[in-house]
Amino acid sequence: MPLSNSKVADDGSSAQPQREGQAMVDSLTKVVACYRHLASCIGGSTDSTSLRQELRQTREHAQTLAVSCRNHLTARLRDKTLSEEDRKETELQWVAFSSCLELFHADMCKVYHMGSCFSVAKKSAMVQTGLQGGATEVAARALSMPNLQEQNGEQTASMEGLDQSQLEQEIAQVDRTLEDMEMKVNVLRWTVEAKGPQYADPVSVDSASLALLSGDEEGGFCDRSQMFVLLMLCGVALVAVVLSVCVVYLA
Amino acid sequence: MTIKLIRDHGQHYRPRMACLQKLEAMVLEMQSGVKSSEQKLNITSIPHVITGEDILAWIANHMKVDTQEARTMGTMLVAYGFIYPLQDHKRLILKPDGSLYRFQTPYFWPAQKWKVDDTDYAIYLAKRNIRKKGSLDVYEQENYNKLHKWLNYKWDFIVMQAKEQYRAGKERNKADRVVFDCQERAFWIVHRPPPRTHSAMDYGVDRLIDPNVEEKKTFDYYKRIIIFTQQAIMRPKVKSTVSLGALVKFMTTYKGHDPFLAPCLPSNPWQTDDDTYWELNMRSVETPTKMRVERWSFSFFELLSDPRGRADFKVFLKKEFSGENLAFWEAAEEMKWGAASSINEQAQTIFKTFLAPGAPRWINIDGRTMGLTVKGLEHPHRYVLDAAQTHIFMLMKKDTFYRYLKSPVYKDMQKKSLSPAPHTFTDSQLEQNARNRKPGIDPIIIWQQEEEERAKAAAAAGPIDIKKLMASKLDRK
């Protein structure tokens, strides 16, 4: 039937930009998540020039992603020839994109505020939060690079000031983008329905940090008993091995 | 995807929270002052752990206060979330022993400018669920379900973001992951408190104006300030000795009657589930309690506002044949609080009964007030009788009220009134009371009873025709 054939053909060609949009939104989500982790280290014991640089790089990457995502999605939504299903999908992506942008805006405001309070030069004024390692791996994940090049060079006060003013401009830009999005694109949020499940599946049971956290409260008691059980099992295994060797020897 | 451009003239701004900046400064000073040690967990050790007693000692030393005050200050620091406890993390207090605390990272400090978002809370709960299914508390589970209903359009995004944040967190080393989890958990206990606790960041109502924005000094602004200052100058002011004296007098008079300051006799029904107190103080009870009767003597307004007191006063006035004042006052109240449709008809009745020359229950008010009221009654509205009502109220208060207090009616009432003995319930009796709780009288039945009483009173207290009264006496003769 020519009609259904053409439909299949259409789906084949329109799935491509759909998947593109989804991929862009996914990568933006990833970058925003990493930015949040980086932002939570500011002002703490691991705050340093490299952290600020990582923040800047992540932010710039997120901005470029956001611009391209917005252009793609606005073009898709303005397209009148979109089918009903495709439009629903695009609207979902649009909601995800704008929520991402809002989170990013909030994080940027916080980083700006804290950056002006905590200058990297005065290391003694930082809060002792108990963090030890840097967040370089998180930044690497955000920028999708296997390892970040070490950017050396002391960040002087003027460079920091430059960074802050740039951040201010970018915050204003994202603000304008959000306003434009709300006014100009007509996506009715009460018609958008989520497709996914209510509970996210556990990605992988992280027993190590769980044990650490529960040990936090109850002290080392539980872990000591676990160690004892482990030792017992090892002892039993050893005895079994020795017995089998004896049997083999005697037999 | 939240609505940012709300242009109605409603209240959308958080109030000033000046204490937060002061606490931030204090926390920054604490960094060098308080001794920090390491926390050992299995194989890793996490630095920058402080004990409660060290914090207490530092605060007492730095602010030069005694231990009790320092403890309160420390609890405030913990309650706002600048320091979080490592053991017993749901109770945000400062324990003055060796319990361990840690500083919160500035990202999670409480701020006045940014409202804590429900989206973030949903992401946090989803992350907790991803880490271990079913690790949410009951109240967190409820919140999660509610958020799933309200934020349904964003739910895919929330789940995706939670997964990404979880994966990004896995990139860090183990100790840092534990610290970050503790920090986030402490943040959300402050801002979404568990049930039966309260959050230090509760602030009541939102404000109309943004306190962070300086108001532009335009022409309109200065005009408004000028009008405000002019009115302030013209306002009559009371000397503080006078107003404070009035406050002291009020407090000494009502000290014994305040439900917070004095125990309620026989027992507080909310605490002991025994409703004797309510039954003894109903509207139409035969013998009121001593406290109630004492309260009538405080002021005329108290007497009139208590329905039992008003009934007693009516009995006294009937004996004195001066019931028309109170009747007029009640009629005026009814018009003030009644339905708008009945105002015209009520105005006519009141005029005929009380104000017309030669009326059966003519009230004695001065000529000027009478003239104003009669003129106003041509176009009656709710408050036409206000001037006359105030005049009558003052008349009754200055004259009749004091006679009432000295009268045998009141003295009899004082003697008759009961003073119930306080209940002493044992625990088992309290439990039995709780089990025997029954619903009280239906308010509809109470309303019907009141309507019947009112009808009877209206029929009985009709215009006391002197002629008829004398006629009946003559008849007997």
XYZ file of C-alpha atoms in Angstrom:
728
model
C 0.000 0.000 0.000
C 1.658 3.159 -1.160
C 0.302 5.170 1.784
C 1.789 3.003 4.486
C 5.007 2.719 2.486
C 5.403 6.456 2.366
C 4.659 6.637 6.068
C 7.402 4.125 6.789
C 9.717 6.083 4.550
C 8.819 9.323 6.346
C 9.452 7.767 9.730
C 12.797 6.613 8.572
C 13.842 10.120 7.577
C 12.272 12.010 10.499
C 13.684 9.693 13.144
C 17.120 11.069 12.400
C 16.571 14.682 13.592
C 14.507 13.300 16.459
C 17.392 11.204 17.632
C 19.731 14.134 17.066
C 17.623 16.322 19.296
C 17.451 13.622 21.962
C 21.213 13.160 21.848
C 21.778 16.899 22.213
C 19.429 17.109 25.184
C 21.111 14.086 26.764
C 24.554 15.585 26.435
C 23.333 18.917 27.831
C 21.866 17.039 30.826
C 25.185 15.336 31.374
C 27.130 18.586 31.249
C 24.721 20.328 33.610
C 24.979 17.428 36.086
C 28.768 17.641 36.027
C 28.615 21.427 36.424
C 26.570 20.956 39.578
C 29.135 18.584 41.049
C 31.901 21.056 40.264
C 29.927 23.958 41.686
C 29.453 22.169 44.997
C 33.222 22.224 45.527
C 33.555 26.018 45.372
C 34.564 27.670 48.600
C 35.440 24.340 50.151
C 38.751 22.739 50.910
C 39.447 21.730 47.297
C 38.791 25.138 45.734
C 41.673 26.197 43.492
C 42.456 27.903 40.220
C 42.143 24.599 38.361
C 38.617 24.143 39.727
C 37.633 27.584 38.476
C 39.136 26.844 35.092
C 37.292 23.538 34.901
C 34.095 25.373 35.787
C 34.716 27.874 33.026
C 35.401 25.219 30.435
C 32.333 23.218 31.415
C 30.236 26.349 31.293
C 31.428 27.293 27.823
C 30.786 23.786 26.566
C 27.280 23.897 28.031
C 26.606 27.249 26.381
C 27.538 26.016 22.919
C 25.440 22.882 23.405
C 22.505 24.968 24.618
C 22.620 27.284 21.614
C 22.720 24.463 19.104
C 19.989 22.552 20.960
C 17.740 25.577 21.039
C 18.145 26.267 17.332
C 17.427 22.667 16.465
C 14.346 22.389 18.687
C 12.836 25.742 17.686
C 13.238 24.808 14.035
C 11.521 21.488 14.689
C 8.642 23.018 16.633
C 8.041 25.722 14.017
C 7.808 23.043 11.363
C 4.095 22.725 10.593
C 4.441 19.435 8.758
C 5.391 17.507 11.866
C 3.269 14.488 12.740
C 1.421 14.268 16.051
C 3.776 11.712 17.582
C 6.860 13.601 16.507
C 5.458 16.790 17.933
C 4.854 15.105 21.280
C 8.397 13.785 21.315
C 9.801 17.191 20.429
C 7.719 18.833 23.115
C 9.126 16.388 25.670
C 12.609 17.269 24.507
C 11.707 20.934 24.724
C 10.550 20.552 28.334
C 13.737 18.689 29.203
C 15.835 21.338 27.492
C 14.216 24.269 29.261
C 14.392 22.539 32.661
C 18.077 21.834 32.017
C 18.645 25.453 31.166
C 16.892 26.566 34.333
C 19.067 24.315 36.501
C 22.122 25.622 34.682
C 21.025 29.212 35.241
C 20.530 28.587 38.964
C 23.943 26.955 39.267
C 25.619 29.780 37.374
C 24.042 32.375 39.670
C 25.288 30.468 42.697
C 28.779 30.114 41.239
C 28.863 33.851 40.476
C 27.775 34.739 43.985
C 30.238 32.372 45.636
C 33.035 33.353 43.270
C 32.730 36.934 44.439
C 32.719 35.848 48.100
C 35.535 33.303 47.945
C 38.562 34.466 46.027
C 41.109 31.786 45.173
C 43.955 34.031 46.287
C 42.891 33.915 49.940
C 43.147 30.172 50.458
C 42.875 30.509 54.239
C 39.353 31.882 54.067
C 37.912 28.706 52.570
C 35.534 26.438 54.471
C 36.943 23.113 55.632
C 34.378 20.802 54.149
C 36.227 17.514 54.319
C 36.728 17.046 50.590
C 40.108 15.810 49.548
C 40.317 14.875 45.908
C 39.829 17.264 43.025
C 36.947 17.102 40.593
C 39.080 16.757 37.477
C 37.482 13.482 36.455
C 34.033 15.044 36.618
C 35.132 17.895 34.367
C 36.674 15.385 31.983
C 33.364 13.539 31.853
C 31.565 16.806 31.159
C 33.821 17.757 28.298
C 33.882 14.173 27.007
C 37.649 14.185 26.917
C 39.611 11.265 28.316
C 41.969 13.540 30.183
C 42.135 17.242 30.656
C 45.308 19.076 29.759
C 46.805 20.658 32.770
C 46.445 24.391 32.394
C 49.134 25.940 34.447
C 49.556 29.590 35.237
C 48.482 31.485 38.253
C 45.170 33.154 37.932
C 45.676 36.752 38.909
C 43.060 38.995 40.373
C 42.407 40.697 37.050
C 41.830 37.371 35.339
C 39.383 36.456 38.045
C 37.576 39.741 37.555
C 37.395 39.035 33.832
C 35.986 35.621 34.515
C 33.329 37.054 36.801
C 32.214 39.663 34.279
C 32.051 37.028 31.576
C 29.953 34.874 33.885
C 27.646 37.790 34.512
C 27.140 38.282 30.804
C 26.453 34.625 30.258
C 23.903 34.598 33.080
C 22.130 37.538 31.443
C 22.204 35.728 28.122
C 20.663 32.561 29.543
C 18.060 34.701 31.287
C 17.104 36.281 27.976
C 17.018 32.873 26.308
C 14.643 31.548 28.948
C 12.375 34.564 28.595
C 12.352 34.256 24.833
C 11.587 30.593 25.069
C 8.651 31.153 27.324
C 7.149 33.957 25.276
C 7.796 32.838 21.754
C 7.452 29.091 21.700
C 3.989 27.835 22.445
C 4.403 24.559 24.289
C 1.531 23.916 26.666
C 3.079 22.217 29.639
C -0.151 20.710 30.876
C -0.436 18.666 27.710
C 3.036 17.190 28.023
C 3.063 13.790 29.685
C 6.104 11.926 30.813
C 6.723 8.565 29.245
C 9.267 7.088 31.632
C 8.713 5.152 34.833
C 8.197 6.780 38.215
C 11.165 5.055 39.770
C 14.490 5.014 38.030
C 16.066 1.585 37.905
C 19.132 1.253 40.059
C 22.082 1.735 37.757
C 24.304 -0.487 39.858
C 24.166 -1.111 43.543
C 26.996 0.909 44.941
C 27.603 -1.149 48.022
C 30.900 0.425 48.894
C 29.717 3.968 49.487
C 26.526 2.605 51.025
C 28.533 0.721 53.623
C 30.561 3.821 54.300
C 27.465 5.929 54.764
C 25.732 3.497 57.097
C 28.986 3.016 58.922
C 28.931 6.776 59.332
C 26.071 6.499 61.741
C 26.498 3.208 63.522
C 30.253 3.345 63.804
C 32.510 0.542 62.679
C 30.432 -2.069 64.459
C 28.651 -3.583 61.460
C 31.777 -3.625 59.400
C 33.713 -5.345 62.119
C 31.153 -8.136 62.200
C 31.319 -8.363 58.398
C 35.085 -8.654 58.574
C 34.754 -11.387 61.198
C 32.362 -13.367 58.999
C 34.737 -12.990 56.067
C 37.630 -14.267 58.172
C 35.553 -17.237 59.313
C 34.695 -18.111 55.723
C 38.348 -17.870 54.715
C 39.315 -20.096 57.609
C 36.703 -22.671 56.650
C 37.866 -22.582 53.026
C 41.481 -23.089 54.132
C 40.507 -26.053 56.297
C 38.607 -27.578 53.395
C 41.637 -27.158 51.115
C 43.952 -28.722 53.696
C 41.575 -31.668 54.189
C 41.289 -32.297 50.467
C 45.094 -32.204 50.147
C 45.357 -34.719 52.988
C 42.780 -36.954 51.336
C 44.639 -36.769 48.026
C 47.920 -37.457 49.833
C 46.569 -40.424 51.746
C 44.636 -41.803 48.802
C 9.956 25.064 32.639
C 8.594 27.351 35.322
C 6.648 30.513 34.740
C 9.095 33.333 35.348
C 7.195 36.390 34.154
C 4.352 36.715 36.648
C 2.946 40.193 36.283
C 0.103 40.136 38.812
C 0.448 42.424 41.831
C 0.737 39.581 44.306
C 3.348 38.653 46.879
C 6.196 36.717 45.325
C 9.376 37.763 47.131
C 11.048 36.142 50.090
C 11.501 38.368 53.132
C 14.844 39.638 54.374
C 16.894 37.079 56.258
C 19.657 39.237 57.657
C 20.820 36.593 60.131
C 22.189 34.436 57.320
C 24.962 36.844 56.367
C 25.975 37.249 59.993
C 26.101 33.489 60.460
C 28.187 33.144 57.300
C 30.737 35.574 58.699
C 30.809 33.624 61.947
C 31.346 30.313 60.141
C 34.234 31.774 58.157
C 35.860 32.920 61.382
C 35.371 29.491 62.894
C 37.551 27.888 60.243
C 40.803 28.767 61.933
C 39.464 28.783 65.463
C 37.988 25.333 65.987
C 40.213 22.275 66.227
C 39.464 19.706 63.540
C 40.274 16.019 63.559
C 39.798 13.091 61.230
C 36.931 10.662 61.000
C 37.907 7.065 60.444
C 35.580 4.964 58.331
C 36.809 1.461 57.517
C 39.870 2.091 55.421
C 39.399 5.738 54.493
C 39.630 8.683 56.777
C 37.855 11.952 56.157
C 39.368 15.130 57.562
C 37.788 18.299 58.945
C 35.576 16.842 61.620
C 34.771 18.953 64.695
C 33.246 18.027 68.023
C 30.278 19.694 69.658
C 32.152 20.759 72.767
C 34.876 22.443 70.704
C 32.255 24.443 68.816
C 30.622 25.409 72.096
C 33.914 26.509 73.635
C 34.816 28.582 70.569
C 31.437 30.349 70.473
C 31.539 31.097 74.203
C 35.041 32.477 73.821
C 34.488 34.441 70.622
C 31.164 36.057 71.508
C 31.892 36.330 75.244
C 28.690 34.673 76.379
C 27.884 31.950 78.879
C 27.450 28.287 78.028
C 23.653 28.324 77.768
C 23.683 31.177 75.263
C 26.534 29.586 73.309
C 24.532 26.376 73.117
C 21.549 28.225 71.665
C 23.787 29.955 69.122
C 25.349 26.660 68.157
C 21.947 25.038 67.733
C 20.982 27.913 65.462
C 24.071 27.279 63.329
C 23.131 23.621 63.016
C 19.436 24.338 62.420
C 20.188 26.690 59.516
C 22.454 24.104 57.980
C 25.872 25.743 58.214
C 27.135 22.813 60.271
C 25.666 19.335 60.038
C 25.812 16.445 62.505
C 27.335 13.173 61.386
C 25.548 10.961 63.895
C 21.785 11.289 64.432
C 21.505 13.427 61.312
C 17.784 14.122 61.567
C 17.965 16.100 64.801
C 19.532 19.439 64.054
C 20.789 20.467 67.488
C 24.217 21.061 68.958
C 25.111 18.426 71.504
C 27.724 19.710 73.948
C 29.563 16.397 74.141
C 31.923 14.662 71.763
C 29.433 14.214 68.926
C 30.878 14.929 65.496
C 29.969 17.742 63.115
C 31.265 19.024 59.835
C 31.007 22.308 57.955
C 28.607 22.510 55.058
C 29.978 23.497 51.685
C 29.025 27.041 50.567
C 27.012 25.684 47.641
C 24.529 24.220 50.135
C 24.392 27.199 52.466
C 20.906 28.665 53.004
C 20.327 31.800 50.946
C 17.624 34.427 50.917
C 17.874 35.096 47.202
C 17.150 31.647 45.828
C 14.105 29.635 46.700
C 14.796 25.951 47.128
C 13.279 24.221 44.106
C 10.966 21.241 44.117
C 12.676 19.997 40.963
C 15.956 19.701 42.843
C 14.242 17.830 45.630
C 12.709 15.425 43.151
C 16.116 14.850 41.555
C 17.639 14.205 44.980
C 14.979 11.664 45.923
C 15.296 9.943 42.559
C 19.063 9.760 43.067
C 18.591 8.179 46.497
C 16.270 5.674 44.946
C 18.739 4.847 42.202
C 21.474 4.265 44.740
C 19.385 1.838 46.747
C 15.796 0.993 45.947
C 13.521 1.503 48.911
C 15.877 3.593 51.003
C 13.428 6.486 51.170
C 11.650 7.186 54.457
C 7.864 7.154 54.593
C 7.538 10.926 54.442
C 10.073 11.074 51.608
C 8.119 8.414 49.759
C 4.941 10.466 50.134
C 6.718 13.581 48.928
C 8.102 11.662 45.976
C 4.648 10.484 44.964
C 3.221 13.971 45.276
C 6.029 15.450 43.207
C 5.483 12.771 40.592
C 1.914 13.984 40.302
C 2.704 17.701 40.242
C 5.869 17.674 38.154
C 4.710 14.964 35.822
C 5.596 16.889 32.685
C 9.220 17.096 33.779
C 9.485 13.597 35.100
C 11.592 12.175 32.272
C 14.000 15.044 32.714
C 14.162 14.500 36.474
C 14.974 10.815 36.136
C 17.544 11.507 33.424
C 19.213 14.249 35.462
C 19.277 12.033 38.564
C 21.015 9.272 36.608
C 23.554 11.699 35.162
C 24.314 13.238 38.540
C 24.731 9.777 40.012
C 27.109 8.767 37.235
C 29.073 11.996 37.531
C 29.358 11.369 41.256
C 30.842 7.937 40.610
C 33.806 9.635 38.914
C 34.972 11.081 42.228
C 36.932 9.142 44.800
C 35.105 7.228 47.504
C 35.694 9.538 50.439
C 34.537 12.558 48.453
C 31.440 10.702 47.357
C 30.523 9.975 50.980
C 31.115 13.593 51.950
C 28.996 14.881 49.085
C 26.171 12.491 49.978
C 26.279 13.645 53.605
C 26.243 17.282 52.523
C 23.269 16.825 50.232
C 21.352 14.837 52.815
C 21.961 17.506 55.470
C 20.824 20.220 53.027
C 17.543 18.503 52.355
C 16.850 17.807 56.020
C 17.051 21.560 56.618
C 14.883 22.532 53.673
C 12.383 19.658 53.612
C 12.213 18.713 57.280
C 10.973 15.313 58.439
C 7.484 15.290 59.991
C 7.000 16.704 63.497
C 10.116 18.825 63.155
C 10.323 22.283 61.709
C 12.768 23.932 59.382
C 14.716 26.989 60.485
C 14.088 28.419 57.012
C 10.312 28.680 57.559
C 9.346 32.263 57.003
C 5.582 32.618 56.837
C 4.250 34.807 54.047
C 5.937 36.068 50.905
C 6.398 39.816 50.557
C 5.142 42.275 47.982
C 8.403 44.078 47.285
C 11.772 42.535 46.526
C 13.983 43.476 49.514
C 17.142 42.995 47.461
C 16.246 45.737 45.021
C 16.809 49.350 45.945
C 13.733 51.434 45.255
C 14.323 54.037 42.560
C 13.934 57.525 43.950
C 11.469 58.938 41.474
C 9.007 61.769 41.832
C 6.248 59.383 42.931
C 8.446 57.903 45.612
C 9.159 61.301 47.169
C 5.491 62.282 46.964
C 4.564 59.118 48.849
C 7.180 59.746 51.523
C 5.948 63.320 52.011
C 2.338 62.231 52.484
C 3.398 59.517 54.926
C 5.452 61.943 57.032
C 2.698 64.558 57.085
C 0.174 61.999 58.309
C 2.632 60.750 60.913
C 3.020 64.247 62.340
C -0.733 64.755 62.570
C -1.394 61.404 64.218
C -2.314 61.714 67.925
C 0.368 60.075 69.992
C 0.027 58.442 73.356
C 2.756 58.786 75.951
C 4.594 55.569 76.524
C 3.887 55.718 80.263
C 0.191 55.727 79.500
C 0.263 52.952 76.944
C 2.591 50.801 79.000
C 0.425 51.392 82.034
C -2.593 50.184 80.094
C -0.671 47.110 78.980
C 0.385 46.316 82.534
C -3.181 46.753 83.753
C -4.478 44.427 81.059
C -1.920 41.803 81.914
C -2.562 41.885 85.651
C -6.303 41.642 85.093
C -6.287 38.820 82.596
C -3.319 36.917 84.007
C -5.399 34.239 85.642
C -7.642 33.756 82.620
C -5.036 33.222 79.956
C -5.082 29.627 78.754
C -1.315 29.584 78.265
C -0.345 31.092 81.603
C -2.883 29.552 83.951
C -4.159 25.978 83.971
C -7.701 25.629 82.757
C -10.162 24.184 85.316
C -11.151 21.398 85.500
C -8.818 20.183 82.779
C -7.846 21.110 79.272
C -10.045 19.002 76.972
C -7.380 18.884 74.266
C -4.952 17.272 76.654
C -7.136 14.978 78.733
C -9.947 14.228 76.226
C -12.500 15.132 78.891
C -14.935 17.806 77.782
C -16.283 18.932 81.168
C -14.727 22.342 80.575
C -16.711 22.881 77.396
C -19.946 21.660 78.924
C -19.608 23.981 81.891
C -18.992 26.948 79.612
C -21.728 26.516 77.049
C -23.827 29.400 75.853
C -26.988 28.638 77.788
C -25.763 26.881 80.895
C -27.708 27.335 84.148
C -24.823 28.068 86.495
C -21.702 29.537 84.989
C -18.225 29.005 86.409
C -16.580 31.408 88.813
C -13.920 32.394 86.296
C -16.610 33.340 83.792
C -18.499 35.447 86.313
C -15.302 37.166 87.392
C -14.571 37.956 83.783
C -17.880 39.822 83.443
C -16.719 42.356 86.002
C -13.616 43.310 84.031
C -15.346 45.451 81.462
C -18.767 46.084 80.027
C -17.649 44.788 76.670
C -16.752 41.426 78.251
C -20.168 41.245 79.827
C -21.968 41.897 76.588
C -19.838 39.616 74.450
C -20.441 36.596 76.694
C -23.987 35.364 75.852
C -24.588 34.089 79.382
C -23.484 37.448 80.766
C -25.758 39.274 78.396
C -28.676 37.130 79.512
C -27.915 37.902 83.146
C -27.680 41.617 82.383
C -31.042 41.412 80.634
C -32.599 39.880 83.759
C -31.200 42.751 85.817
C -32.500 45.357 83.374
C -35.926 43.800 83.372
C -36.084 44.328 87.105
C -35.089 47.928 86.625
C -37.472 48.477 83.706
C -34.721 49.878 81.572
C -34.375 47.150 79.027
C -34.826 49.398 76.011
C -31.158 50.430 75.899
C -29.919 46.884 75.604
C -32.702 46.006 73.198
C -31.722 48.897 70.935
C -28.060 47.907 71.122
C -28.891 44.327 70.162
C -31.127 45.435 67.323
C -28.362 47.685 65.980
C -25.883 44.772 66.188
C -28.279 42.560 64.295
C -28.601 45.136 61.550
C -24.827 45.564 61.366
C -24.131 41.867 61.018
C -27.268 40.794 59.226
C -28.149 40.294 55.617
C -28.177 43.276 53.288
C -31.687 42.481 52.080
C -33.189 42.930 55.552
C -31.565 46.310 56.270
C -34.444 48.429 55.035
C -37.055 46.451 56.938
C -34.984 46.359 60.102
C -34.377 50.107 59.888
C -38.127 50.707 59.735
C -38.798 48.458 62.762
C -36.071 50.052 64.801
C -37.301 53.535 64.009
C -40.850 52.679 64.969
C -39.864 50.867 68.158
C -37.039 52.995 69.532
C -36.552 56.320 67.848
C -39.873 57.794 66.823
C -41.290 60.366 69.228
C -43.759 58.552 71.453
C -42.337 55.133 70.543
C -43.089 52.289 72.985
C -39.393 51.779 73.862
C -38.038 55.206 73.330
C -34.303 55.515 74.021
C -32.835 58.599 75.556
C -30.093 59.942 73.333
C -29.059 63.540 72.880
C -30.684 65.710 70.246
C -27.793 65.941 67.849
C -27.295 62.158 67.602
C -31.044 61.672 67.265
C -31.206 64.167 64.423
C -28.285 62.521 62.586
C -29.704 59.047 63.013
C -33.193 59.943 61.854
C -31.806 61.689 58.812
C -29.617 58.704 58.056
C -32.543 56.316 58.324
C -34.092 57.835 55.226
C -31.397 56.042 53.242
C -30.434 53.252 55.574
C -27.171 51.368 55.291
C -25.448 48.977 57.602
C -23.840 51.533 59.872
C -26.516 54.235 60.205
C -27.084 53.415 63.846
C -23.408 53.434 64.760
C -23.402 56.843 66.464
C -26.545 56.093 68.452
C -25.283 52.631 69.346
C -22.014 54.017 70.681
C -23.868 56.611 72.724
C -26.131 53.972 74.244
C -23.182 51.698 74.929
C -21.413 54.491 76.801
C -24.583 55.268 78.734
C -24.987 51.688 79.822
C -21.335 51.336 80.638
C -21.076 54.453 82.785
C -24.304 54.018 84.635
C -26.105 50.710 84.450
C -23.022 48.523 84.469
C -21.788 49.694 87.862
C -25.242 49.354 89.324
C -25.358 45.839 87.939
C -22.081 44.941 89.587
C -23.372 46.124 92.932
C -26.798 44.558 92.453
C -28.096 41.449 94.214
C -28.500 39.745 90.812
C -24.789 39.767 90.230
C -23.914 38.947 93.812
C -26.270 35.977 93.717
C -24.662 34.817 90.533
C -21.253 35.060 92.107
C -22.378 32.950 95.033
C -24.094 30.396 92.826
C -21.249 29.986 90.370
C -19.242 26.819 90.584
C -15.524 26.427 90.708
C -14.744 22.929 89.509
C -11.969 20.938 91.093
C -9.040 20.109 88.833
C -9.015 16.595 87.377
C -6.155 14.302 88.185
C -6.182 11.545 85.638
C -3.859 8.608 85.733
C -2.408 7.353 82.496
C -4.882 4.513 82.208
C -7.775 6.898 82.758
C -6.402 9.169 80.053
C -6.320 6.256 77.672
C -9.883 5.391 78.570
C -10.923 8.984 77.947
C -9.286 8.846 74.554
C -11.202 5.695 73.723
C -14.505 7.134 74.916
C -14.325 10.230 72.761
C -17.693 11.060 71.225
C -18.673 13.857 68.909
C -20.279 16.840 70.624
C -23.685 18.411 69.961
C -24.322 19.092 66.301
C -23.981 22.839 65.638
C -27.267 22.743 63.730
C -29.062 21.682 66.892
C -27.389 24.489 68.829
C -28.470 26.968 66.180
C -32.054 25.690 66.311
C -32.091 26.041 70.081
C -30.837 29.597 69.790
C -33.499 30.443 67.230
C -36.197 29.119 69.566
C -34.843 31.155 72.436
C -34.689 34.238 70.312
C -38.300 33.778 69.214
C -39.408 33.347 72.810
C -37.480 36.425 73.883
C -38.966 38.489 71.088
C -42.467 37.420 72.024
C -41.908 38.009 75.728
C -40.017 41.315 75.496
C -42.466 42.964 73.188
C -43.240 46.591 73.796
C -44.011 46.792 77.476
C -47.199 48.686 77.228
C -47.574 50.568 80.490
C -51.274 50.882 79.957
C -51.723 47.130 79.635
C -49.584 46.523 82.721
C -51.636 48.982 84.797
C -54.806 47.520 83.315
C -53.826 44.032 84.480
C -53.056 45.392 87.951
C -56.330 47.253 88.038
C -58.110 44.125 86.938
C -56.698 42.221 89.849
C -57.894 44.900 92.135
